XYZ file of C-alpha atoms in Angstrom:
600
model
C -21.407 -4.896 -1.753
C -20.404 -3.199 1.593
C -19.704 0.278 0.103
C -15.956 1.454 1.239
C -15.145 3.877 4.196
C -12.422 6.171 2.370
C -12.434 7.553 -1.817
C -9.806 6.582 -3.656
C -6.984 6.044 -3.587
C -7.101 3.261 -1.160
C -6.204 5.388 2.237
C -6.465 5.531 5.372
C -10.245 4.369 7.392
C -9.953 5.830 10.429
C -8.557 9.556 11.210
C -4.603 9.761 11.086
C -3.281 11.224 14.568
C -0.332 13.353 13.484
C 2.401 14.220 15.601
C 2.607 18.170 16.521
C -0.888 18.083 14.671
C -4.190 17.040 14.173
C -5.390 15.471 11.423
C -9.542 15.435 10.079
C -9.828 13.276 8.279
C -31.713 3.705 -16.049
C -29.630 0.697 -15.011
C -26.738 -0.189 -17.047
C -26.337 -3.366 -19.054
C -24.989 -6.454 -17.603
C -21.407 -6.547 -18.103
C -20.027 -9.000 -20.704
C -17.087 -11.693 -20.270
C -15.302 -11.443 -23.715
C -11.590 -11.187 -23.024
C -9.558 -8.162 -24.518
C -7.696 -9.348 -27.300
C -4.127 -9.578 -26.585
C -1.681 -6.966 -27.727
C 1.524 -7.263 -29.652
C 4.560 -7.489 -27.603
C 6.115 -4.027 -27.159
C 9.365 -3.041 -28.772
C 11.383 -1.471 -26.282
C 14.007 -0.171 -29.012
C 11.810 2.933 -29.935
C 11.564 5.872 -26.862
C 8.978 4.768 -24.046
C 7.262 8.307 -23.804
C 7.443 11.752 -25.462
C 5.806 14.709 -25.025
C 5.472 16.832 -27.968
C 4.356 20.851 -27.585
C 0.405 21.155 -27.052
C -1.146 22.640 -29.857
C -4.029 24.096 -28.096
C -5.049 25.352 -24.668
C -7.235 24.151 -22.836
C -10.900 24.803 -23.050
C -14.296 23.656 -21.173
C -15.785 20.339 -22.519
C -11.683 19.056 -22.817
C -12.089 15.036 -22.154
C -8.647 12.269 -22.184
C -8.565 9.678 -24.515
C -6.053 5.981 -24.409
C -5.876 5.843 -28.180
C -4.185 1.974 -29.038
C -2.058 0.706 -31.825
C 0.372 -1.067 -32.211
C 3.915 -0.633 -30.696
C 6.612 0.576 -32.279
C 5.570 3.508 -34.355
C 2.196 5.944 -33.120
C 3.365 8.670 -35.818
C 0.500 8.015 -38.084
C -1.759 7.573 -35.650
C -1.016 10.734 -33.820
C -1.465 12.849 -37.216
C -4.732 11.522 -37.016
C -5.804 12.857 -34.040
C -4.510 16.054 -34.850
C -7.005 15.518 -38.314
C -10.331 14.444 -36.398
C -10.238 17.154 -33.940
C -7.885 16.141 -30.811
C -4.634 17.099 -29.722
C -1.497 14.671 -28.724
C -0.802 15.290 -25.034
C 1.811 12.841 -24.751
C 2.164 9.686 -26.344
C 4.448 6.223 -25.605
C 5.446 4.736 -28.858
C 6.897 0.881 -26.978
C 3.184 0.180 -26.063
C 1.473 1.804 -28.551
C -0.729 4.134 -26.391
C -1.091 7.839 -27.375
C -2.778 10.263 -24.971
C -5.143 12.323 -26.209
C -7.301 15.319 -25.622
C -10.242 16.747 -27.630
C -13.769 18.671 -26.426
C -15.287 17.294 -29.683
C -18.182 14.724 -28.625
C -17.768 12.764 -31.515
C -14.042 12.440 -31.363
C -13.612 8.475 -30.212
C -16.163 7.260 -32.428
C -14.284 9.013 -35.480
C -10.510 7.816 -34.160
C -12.172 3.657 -33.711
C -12.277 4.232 -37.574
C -9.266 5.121 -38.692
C -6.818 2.844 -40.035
C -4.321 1.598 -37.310
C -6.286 2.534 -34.520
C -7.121 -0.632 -32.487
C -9.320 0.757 -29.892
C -10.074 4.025 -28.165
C -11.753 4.843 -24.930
C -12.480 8.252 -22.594
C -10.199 7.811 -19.138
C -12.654 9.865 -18.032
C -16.601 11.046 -17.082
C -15.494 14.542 -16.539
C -13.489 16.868 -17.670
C -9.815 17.334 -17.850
C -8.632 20.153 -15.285
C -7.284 23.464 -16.800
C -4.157 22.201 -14.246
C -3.401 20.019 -16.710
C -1.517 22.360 -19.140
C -0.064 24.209 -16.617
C 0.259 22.267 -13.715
C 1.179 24.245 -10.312
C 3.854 22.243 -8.130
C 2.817 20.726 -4.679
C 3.416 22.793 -1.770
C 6.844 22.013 -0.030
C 5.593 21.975 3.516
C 7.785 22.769 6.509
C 9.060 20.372 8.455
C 8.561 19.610 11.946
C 11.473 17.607 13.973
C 10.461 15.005 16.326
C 12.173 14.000 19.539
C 14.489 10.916 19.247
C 12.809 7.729 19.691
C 12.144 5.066 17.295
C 9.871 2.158 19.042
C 8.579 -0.857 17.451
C 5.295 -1.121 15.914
C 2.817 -4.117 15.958
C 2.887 -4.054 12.712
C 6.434 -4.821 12.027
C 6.629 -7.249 14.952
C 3.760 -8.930 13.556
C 5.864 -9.731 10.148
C 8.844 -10.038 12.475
C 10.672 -6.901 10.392
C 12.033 -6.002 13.805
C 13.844 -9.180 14.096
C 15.346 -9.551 11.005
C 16.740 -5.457 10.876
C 19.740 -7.673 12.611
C 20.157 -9.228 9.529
C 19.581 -6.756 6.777
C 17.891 -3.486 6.164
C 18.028 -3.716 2.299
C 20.324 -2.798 -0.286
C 20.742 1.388 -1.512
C 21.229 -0.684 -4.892
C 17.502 -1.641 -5.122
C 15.164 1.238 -6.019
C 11.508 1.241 -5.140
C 8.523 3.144 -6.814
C 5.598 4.369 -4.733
C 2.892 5.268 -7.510
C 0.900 7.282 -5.245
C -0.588 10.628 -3.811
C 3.232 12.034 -3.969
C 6.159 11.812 -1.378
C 7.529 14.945 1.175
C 11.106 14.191 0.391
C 12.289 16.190 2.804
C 10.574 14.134 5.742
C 13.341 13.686 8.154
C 12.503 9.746 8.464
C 12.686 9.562 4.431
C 15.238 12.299 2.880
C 18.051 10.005 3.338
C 16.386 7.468 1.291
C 14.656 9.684 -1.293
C 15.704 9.320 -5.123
C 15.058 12.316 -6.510
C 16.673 11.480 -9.941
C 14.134 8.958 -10.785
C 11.147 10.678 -8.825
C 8.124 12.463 -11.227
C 5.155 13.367 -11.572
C 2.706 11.776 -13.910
C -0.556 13.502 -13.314
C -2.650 13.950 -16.450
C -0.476 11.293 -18.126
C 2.973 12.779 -19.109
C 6.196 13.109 -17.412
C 6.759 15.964 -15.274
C 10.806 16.287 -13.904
C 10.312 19.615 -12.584
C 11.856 19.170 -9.140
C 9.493 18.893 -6.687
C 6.885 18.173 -8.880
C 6.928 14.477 -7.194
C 5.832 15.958 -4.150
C 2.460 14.981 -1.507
C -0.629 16.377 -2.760
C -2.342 14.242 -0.023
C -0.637 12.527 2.580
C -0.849 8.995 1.756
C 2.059 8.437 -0.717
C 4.038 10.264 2.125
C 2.536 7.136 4.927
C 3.353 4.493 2.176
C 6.825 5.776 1.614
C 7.583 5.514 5.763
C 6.552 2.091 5.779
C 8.612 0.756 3.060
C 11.752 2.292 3.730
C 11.770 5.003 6.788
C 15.372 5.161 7.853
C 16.805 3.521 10.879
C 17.458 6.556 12.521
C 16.603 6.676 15.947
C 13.710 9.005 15.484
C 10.039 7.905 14.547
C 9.230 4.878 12.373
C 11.608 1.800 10.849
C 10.221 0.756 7.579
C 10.380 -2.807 6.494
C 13.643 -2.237 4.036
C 15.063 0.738 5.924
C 18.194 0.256 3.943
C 16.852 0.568 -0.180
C 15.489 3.812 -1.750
C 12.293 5.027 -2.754
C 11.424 7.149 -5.585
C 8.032 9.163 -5.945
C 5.927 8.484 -9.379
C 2.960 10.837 -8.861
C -0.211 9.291 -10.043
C -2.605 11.556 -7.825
C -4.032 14.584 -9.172
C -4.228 17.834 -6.928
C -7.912 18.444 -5.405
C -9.783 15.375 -6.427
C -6.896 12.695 -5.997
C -8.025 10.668 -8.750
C -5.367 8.309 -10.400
C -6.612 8.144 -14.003
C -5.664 5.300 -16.876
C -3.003 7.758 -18.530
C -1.367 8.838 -15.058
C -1.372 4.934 -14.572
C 0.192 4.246 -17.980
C 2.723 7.083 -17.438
C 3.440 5.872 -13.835
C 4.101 2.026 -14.914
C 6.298 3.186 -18.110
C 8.546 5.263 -16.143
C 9.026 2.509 -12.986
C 10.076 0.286 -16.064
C 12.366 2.620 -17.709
C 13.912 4.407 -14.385
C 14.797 0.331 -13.110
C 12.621 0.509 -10.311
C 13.120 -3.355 -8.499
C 9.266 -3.481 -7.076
C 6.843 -0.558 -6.861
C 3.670 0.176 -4.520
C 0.418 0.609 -6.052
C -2.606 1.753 -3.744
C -4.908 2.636 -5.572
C -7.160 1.207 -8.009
C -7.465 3.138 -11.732
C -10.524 6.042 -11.907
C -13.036 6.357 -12.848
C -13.671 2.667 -12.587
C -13.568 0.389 -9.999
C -13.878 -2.298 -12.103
C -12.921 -1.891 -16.015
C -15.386 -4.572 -18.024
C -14.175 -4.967 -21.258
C -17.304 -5.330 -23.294
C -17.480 -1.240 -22.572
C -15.225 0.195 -25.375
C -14.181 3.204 -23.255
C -13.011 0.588 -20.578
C -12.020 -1.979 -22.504
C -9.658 0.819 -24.387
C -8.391 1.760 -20.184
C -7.668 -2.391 -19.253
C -5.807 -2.884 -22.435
C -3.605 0.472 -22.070
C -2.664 0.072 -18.446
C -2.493 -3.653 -18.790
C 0.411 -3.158 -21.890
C 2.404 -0.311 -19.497
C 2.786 -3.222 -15.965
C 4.124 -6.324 -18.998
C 6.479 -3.144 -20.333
C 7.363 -2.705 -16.663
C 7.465 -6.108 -15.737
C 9.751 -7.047 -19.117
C 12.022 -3.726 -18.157
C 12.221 -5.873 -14.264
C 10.053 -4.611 -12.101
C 7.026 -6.361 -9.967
C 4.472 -4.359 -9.216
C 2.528 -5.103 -5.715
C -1.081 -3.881 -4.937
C -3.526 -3.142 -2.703
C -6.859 -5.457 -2.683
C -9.067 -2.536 -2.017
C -10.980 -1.182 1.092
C -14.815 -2.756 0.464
C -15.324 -6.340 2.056
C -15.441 -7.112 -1.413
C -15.368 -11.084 -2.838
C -13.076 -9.995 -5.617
C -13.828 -13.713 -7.561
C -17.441 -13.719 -7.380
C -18.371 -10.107 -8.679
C -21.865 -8.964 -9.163
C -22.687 -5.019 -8.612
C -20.674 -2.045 -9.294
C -21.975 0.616 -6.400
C -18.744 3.398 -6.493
C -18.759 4.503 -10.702
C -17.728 6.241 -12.353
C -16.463 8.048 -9.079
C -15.390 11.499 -11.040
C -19.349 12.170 -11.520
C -22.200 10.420 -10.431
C -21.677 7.013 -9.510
C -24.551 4.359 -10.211
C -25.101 0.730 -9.421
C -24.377 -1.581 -12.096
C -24.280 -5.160 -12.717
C -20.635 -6.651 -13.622
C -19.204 -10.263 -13.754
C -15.837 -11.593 -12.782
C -14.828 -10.238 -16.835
C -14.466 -6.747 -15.134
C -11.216 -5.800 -13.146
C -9.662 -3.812 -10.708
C -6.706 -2.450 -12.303
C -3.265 -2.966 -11.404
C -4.954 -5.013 -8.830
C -6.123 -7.625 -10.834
C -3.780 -7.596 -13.780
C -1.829 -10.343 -14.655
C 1.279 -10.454 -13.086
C 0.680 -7.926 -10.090
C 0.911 -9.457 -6.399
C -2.361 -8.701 -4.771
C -2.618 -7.872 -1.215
C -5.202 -8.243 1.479
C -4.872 -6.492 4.761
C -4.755 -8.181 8.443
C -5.473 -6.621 11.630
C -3.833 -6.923 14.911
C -3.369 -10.444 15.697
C -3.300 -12.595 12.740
C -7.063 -11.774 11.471
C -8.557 -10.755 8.219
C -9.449 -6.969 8.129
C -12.802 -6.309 8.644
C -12.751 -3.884 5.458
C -10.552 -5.475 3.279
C -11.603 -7.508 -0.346
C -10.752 -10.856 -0.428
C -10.931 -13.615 -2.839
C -10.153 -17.131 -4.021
C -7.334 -17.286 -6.203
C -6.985 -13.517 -6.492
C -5.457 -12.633 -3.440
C -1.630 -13.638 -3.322
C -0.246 -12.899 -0.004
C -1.190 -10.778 3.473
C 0.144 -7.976 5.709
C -0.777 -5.689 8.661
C -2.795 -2.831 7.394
C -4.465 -2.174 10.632
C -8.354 -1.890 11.934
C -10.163 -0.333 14.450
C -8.129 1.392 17.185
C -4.816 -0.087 15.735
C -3.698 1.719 12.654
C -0.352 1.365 11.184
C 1.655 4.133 12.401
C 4.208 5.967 9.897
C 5.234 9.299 8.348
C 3.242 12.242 7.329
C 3.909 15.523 5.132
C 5.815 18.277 6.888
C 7.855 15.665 9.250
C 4.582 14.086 11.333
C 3.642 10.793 11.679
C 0.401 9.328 12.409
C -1.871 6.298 11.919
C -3.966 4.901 8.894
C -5.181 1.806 7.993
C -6.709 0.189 4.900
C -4.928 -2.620 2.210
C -3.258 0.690 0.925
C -1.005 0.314 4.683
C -0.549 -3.105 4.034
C 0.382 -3.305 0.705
C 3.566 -1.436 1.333
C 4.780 -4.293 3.987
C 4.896 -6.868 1.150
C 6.942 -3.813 -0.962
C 9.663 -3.650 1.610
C 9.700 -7.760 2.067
C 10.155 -7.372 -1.783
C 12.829 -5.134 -1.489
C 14.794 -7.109 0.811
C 14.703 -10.140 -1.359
C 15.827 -8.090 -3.932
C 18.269 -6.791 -2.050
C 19.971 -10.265 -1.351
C 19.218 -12.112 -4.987
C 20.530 -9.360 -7.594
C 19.221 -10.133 -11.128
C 15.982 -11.723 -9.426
C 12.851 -11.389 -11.831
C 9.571 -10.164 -11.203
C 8.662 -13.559 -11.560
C 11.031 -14.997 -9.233
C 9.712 -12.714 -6.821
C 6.337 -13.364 -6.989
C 7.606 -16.919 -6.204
C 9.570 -15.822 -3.498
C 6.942 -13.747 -1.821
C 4.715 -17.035 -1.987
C 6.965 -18.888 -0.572
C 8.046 -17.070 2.526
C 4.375 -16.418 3.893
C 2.835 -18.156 6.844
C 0.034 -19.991 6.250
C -3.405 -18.398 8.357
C -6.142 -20.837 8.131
C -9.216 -19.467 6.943
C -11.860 -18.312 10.547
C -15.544 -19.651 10.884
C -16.947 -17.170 7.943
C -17.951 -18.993 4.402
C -17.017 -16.659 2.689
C -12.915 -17.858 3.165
C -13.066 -20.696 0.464
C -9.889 -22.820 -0.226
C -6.845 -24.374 2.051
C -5.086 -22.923 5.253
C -2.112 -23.056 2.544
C -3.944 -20.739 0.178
C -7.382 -19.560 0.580
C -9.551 -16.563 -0.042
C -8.447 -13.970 2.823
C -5.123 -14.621 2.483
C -4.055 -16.169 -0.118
C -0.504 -18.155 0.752
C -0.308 -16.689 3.996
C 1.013 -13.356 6.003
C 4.417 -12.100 4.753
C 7.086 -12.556 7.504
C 10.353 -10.809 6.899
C 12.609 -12.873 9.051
C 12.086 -16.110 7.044
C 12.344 -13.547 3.313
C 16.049 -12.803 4.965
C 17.085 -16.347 5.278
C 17.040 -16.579 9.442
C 14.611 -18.078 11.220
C 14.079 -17.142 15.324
C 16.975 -19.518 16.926
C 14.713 -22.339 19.154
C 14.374 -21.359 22.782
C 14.878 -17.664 22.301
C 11.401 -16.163 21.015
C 8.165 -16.711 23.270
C 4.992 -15.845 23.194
C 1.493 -15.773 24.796
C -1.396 -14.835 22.233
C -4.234 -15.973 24.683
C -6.513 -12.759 25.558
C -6.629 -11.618 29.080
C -9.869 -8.714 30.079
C -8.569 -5.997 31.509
C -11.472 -4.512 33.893
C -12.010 -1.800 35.489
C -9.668 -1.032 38.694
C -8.695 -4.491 38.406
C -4.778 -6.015 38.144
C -4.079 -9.409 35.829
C -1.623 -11.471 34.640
C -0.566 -13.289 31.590
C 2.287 -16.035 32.106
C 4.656 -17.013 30.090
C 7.081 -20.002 30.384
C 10.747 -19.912 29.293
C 12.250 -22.868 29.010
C 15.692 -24.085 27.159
C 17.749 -20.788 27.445
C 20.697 -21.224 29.347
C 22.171 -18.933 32.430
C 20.043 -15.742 32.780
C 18.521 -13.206 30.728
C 20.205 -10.804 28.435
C 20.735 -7.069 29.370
C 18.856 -6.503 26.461
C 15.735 -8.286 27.041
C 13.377 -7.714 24.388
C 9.416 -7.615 25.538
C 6.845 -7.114 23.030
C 3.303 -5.339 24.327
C 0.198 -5.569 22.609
C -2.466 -4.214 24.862
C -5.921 -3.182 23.403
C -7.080 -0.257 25.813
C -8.659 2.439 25.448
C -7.490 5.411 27.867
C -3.938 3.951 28.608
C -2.934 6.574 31.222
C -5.414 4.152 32.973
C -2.694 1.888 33.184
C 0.723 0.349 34.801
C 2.182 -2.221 33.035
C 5.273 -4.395 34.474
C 6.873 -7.384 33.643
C 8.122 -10.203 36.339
C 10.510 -12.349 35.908
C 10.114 -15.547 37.798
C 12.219 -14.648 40.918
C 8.985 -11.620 40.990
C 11.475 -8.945 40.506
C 9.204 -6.494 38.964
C 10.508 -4.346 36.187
C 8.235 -1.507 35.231
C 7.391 -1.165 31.381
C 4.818 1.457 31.626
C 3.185 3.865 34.156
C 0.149 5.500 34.033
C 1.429 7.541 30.659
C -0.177 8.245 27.312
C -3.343 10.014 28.855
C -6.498 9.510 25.893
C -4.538 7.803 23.893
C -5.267 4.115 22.783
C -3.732 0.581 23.243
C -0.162 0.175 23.323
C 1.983 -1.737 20.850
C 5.730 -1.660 21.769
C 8.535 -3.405 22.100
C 10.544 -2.664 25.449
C 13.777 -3.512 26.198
C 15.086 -4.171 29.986
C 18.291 -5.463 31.290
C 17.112 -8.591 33.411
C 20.245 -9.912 33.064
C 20.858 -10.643 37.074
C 17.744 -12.782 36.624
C 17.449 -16.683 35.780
C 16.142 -16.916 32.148
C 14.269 -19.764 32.837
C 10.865 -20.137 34.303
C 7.157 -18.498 34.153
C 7.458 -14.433 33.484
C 4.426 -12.917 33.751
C 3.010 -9.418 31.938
C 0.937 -7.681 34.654
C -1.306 -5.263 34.226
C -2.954 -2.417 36.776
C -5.965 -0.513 35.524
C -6.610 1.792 38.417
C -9.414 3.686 36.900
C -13.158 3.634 35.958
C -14.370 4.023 32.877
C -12.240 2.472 30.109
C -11.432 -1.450 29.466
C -9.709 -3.822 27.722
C -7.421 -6.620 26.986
C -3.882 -7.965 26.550
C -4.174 -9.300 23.464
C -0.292 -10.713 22.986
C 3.377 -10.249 24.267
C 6.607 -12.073 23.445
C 10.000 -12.245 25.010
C 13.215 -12.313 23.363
C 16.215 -13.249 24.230
């Protein structure tokens, strides 16, 4: 197993460029494939989570505990925890799962014996932070403005997001969680979106409404956010469902940014109870990054976590996740390399019995992430029948741009970037079929992704209508809003052209079918892979060779350009061959056009 580039949770792989700042970024036993044995079906009647008064402070050796019954009632349980030497830290009686602390060593062997107690496992391989019973709120950073400008991404004219803004941005009816790092709420791209009512935080595993509390600890939950819903605004990023709001369920802890089982549990609970429609999960559960459940402390984590997404997913809400950042054949597992990742990891033998969670729970769409261009990440897991559908998460030089704490923006990639594209395509079928399910959903996600065909590699098993890289195909927004691009007005040219040294090219493209001349609003989409692109001038020509200047010589350092211009060309024919030229009067840096489109 190619070991990932980034820690949990499943961030960024290259360094984020911020604007008005920059960013640094003895063997175990073969793993078993009995199944978990199912639990009882919750009983929503009774409170989803309480958090009683601690009854004792924290002290060194302090580990977490999932302690599972069944649902309904944990009273009886909880009294005995409080009898065999651990304290209730919070507990959520409609799935049965009780939270519990203790620095005795023999304190889950004790609790698998008592009466009612159906399993028990340790969240964790180190020990609970003092944080915990005290926690300190994030820092509100302050917020820089940036000038107005709001230019289209490749990313979002990839999944054609930019296209089908004309025909809806989402509904403020349709609530989104991100179960992440935290969101800045007062990001100027996301405050008018923000839900603080039904934002938290649920670090260490209970409720936290303290305002603020909800905030970035990180800055990844912050990036998700933009590209789900950044407003339409005029000023830095569009999200995919600019028009729906997002609420903040913080998983992360501060200073290690670990998502543990009960922050999980607590996250998933709340989503179901607060009505969020879909919510983003990027991240996989820690310590593990696979759960095998012939481990009683693991098997204790899958069954816990697996109980709070069916409680969420009977309250309504889907839950979407990232595939994870390691090249990773997800259906044919063998070694374990990254746990447990809160002490020493060590390599380990597991089978396909052993999961990712969310990622691989029933029920949760799984997402791999594309690059520029229609193409599998080179990071990103894959796998037959375990992958559901694909987005843009970036790779190499072309990250997904989007907002950062303290009103920046700047780039990241990883399936944690593209995960959030199939939340907002989500959202916007939400938005336009109320009382949809979470199953409906999953069906509808399905069926509005493009098939990719699986490339020369071996590893892609199955059909170009679903296979192992990308499952049913690459989301594409236009088609989840019910429009499709009219015939004759989209083109496009996705044949590669080298851009040399001191050299000028061209890459044509014929219009035909489009009557009288262009539109004053000519749309013309740029993807040029480049590095140094104050190397460059970039025009297009329409086919009378009036020359129209897109870009000249600007950008200095910085690398490729993905826009969308628009020009008014309309004193020019529509029809004919328009070309995309491109000047590189310099030595030292090369490249390619790698695609452009015209709209009209």
């Amino acid at each position: 197993m190619i070991p990932p580039i980034s820690r949990r949770p499943r961030r960024f792989l290259v360094g984020a460029a911020a604007l008005g700042a920059a960013l640094t970024f003895a063997a175990p036993a073969l793993a078993g494939t009995q199944p978990v044995a199912p639990a009882k079906s919750a009983a929503p009647a009774h409170p989803a989570a309480k958090a009683p008064a601690r009854s004792a402070a924290w002290v060194a050796g302090t580990r977490a505990y999932l302690v599972i019954t069944a649902p309904g009632d944990t009273s009886a349980v909880r009294s005995a925890v409080t009898a065999n030497g651990g304290t209730v830290f919070s507990y959520f009686d409609a799935i049965g799962v009780v939270v519990a602390h203790s620095a005795s060593g023999t304190f889950a062997a004790t609790m698998r014996g008592v009466s009612g107690v159906q399993q028990v496992g340790a969240t964790r391989t180190s020990d609970v932070p003092a944080d915990a019973y005290n926690p300190a709120l994030p820092a509100n950073p302050a917020q820089s403005t940036t000038p107005a400008g709001e230019p289209v991404r490749w990313d979002m004219s990839q999944i054609k997001a930019d296209q089908a803004w004309a025909v809806s941005t989402g509904s403020a009816s349709v609530k989104v969680g991100v179960l992440d790092t935290g969101v800045d709420d007062q990001h100027q791209d996301l405050a008018a979106n923000f839900d603080a009512a039904d934002s938290v935080s649920c670090a260490y595993g209970k409720p936290d409404t303290r305002a603020g509390a909800w905030r970035d600890v990180d800055s990844h939950g912050t990036h998700v956010a933009g590209t789900i819903a950044a407003a339409k605004n005029g000023k830095g990023v569009v999200g995919v469902a600019p028009g729906v709001k997002i609420a903040s369920v913080r998983l992360a802890e501060p200073t290690s940014t670990l998502f543990y089982a009960e922050n999980t549990v607590c996250g998933l609970v709340w989503a179901g109870d607060h009505g969020f429609k879909v919510t983003n999960n990027s991240y996989y559960t820690d310590p593990w990054q696979f759960n095998c459940p012939d481990n009683a402390d693991q098997a204790a984590i899958i069954e816990g976590v697996r109980r709070a997404q069916e409680y969420a997913e009977g309250k309504g809400s889907l839950q979407v996740a990232a595939a994870g950042n390691s090249n990773y054949d997800l259906a044919n597992k063998t070694t374990d390399t990254e746990s447990p990742n809160d002490s020493t990891p060590t390599t380990r033998r597991i089978t396909n019995a052993c999961l990712d969670i969310p990622t691989e729970l029933p029920g949760v769409v799984t997402v791999s992430a594309m690059g520029s261009g229609n193409v599998k990440a080179s990071y990103s897991n894959f796998g037959n029948g375990v992958i559901d559908v694909a987005a843009p998460g970036g790779d190499g030089s072309n990250g997904v741009y989007s907002t950062l704490p303290g009103g920046k923006y700047g780039t990241k990639s990883g399936t944690s970037m593209a995960s959030p594209h199939v939340v907002g395509v989500a959202a916007l079928l939400a938005s336009a079929n109320p009382g949809i399910t979470p199953a409906q959903l999953r069906d509808k996600l399905a069926v509005q992704a493009n098939d990719v065909a699986c490339p020369s590699d071996s590893r892609c098993t199955g059909t170009t209508a679903k296979n192992a890289f990308f499952g049913e195909g690459q989301v594409d927004v236009l088609k989840a809003v019910g429009a499709t691009v009219p015939p004759g007005t989209y083109f496009e040219n996705t044949a590669d052209v080298a851009v040399g040294d001191n050299t000028t090219v061209e890459s044509p493209l014929t219009v035909t079918g489009v009557s009288g001349n262009a539109p004053a609003a000519l749309k013309v989409g740029v993807n040029i892979v480049h590095t140094y692109i104050g190397d460059l001038k970039v025009d297009l020509v329409a086919p009378d060779g009036t020359v129209y200047t897109l870009h000249n010589h600007t950008g200095g350092s910085a690398d490729d350009i993905h826009l969308t211009y628009t020009v008014d060309a309309s004193a020019r024919v529509a029809n004919g061959t328009w070309k995309l030229r491109v000047n590189d009067n310099a030595a030292g840096d090369t490249g390619r056009i790698d695609s452009w489109n015209l709209t009209f």
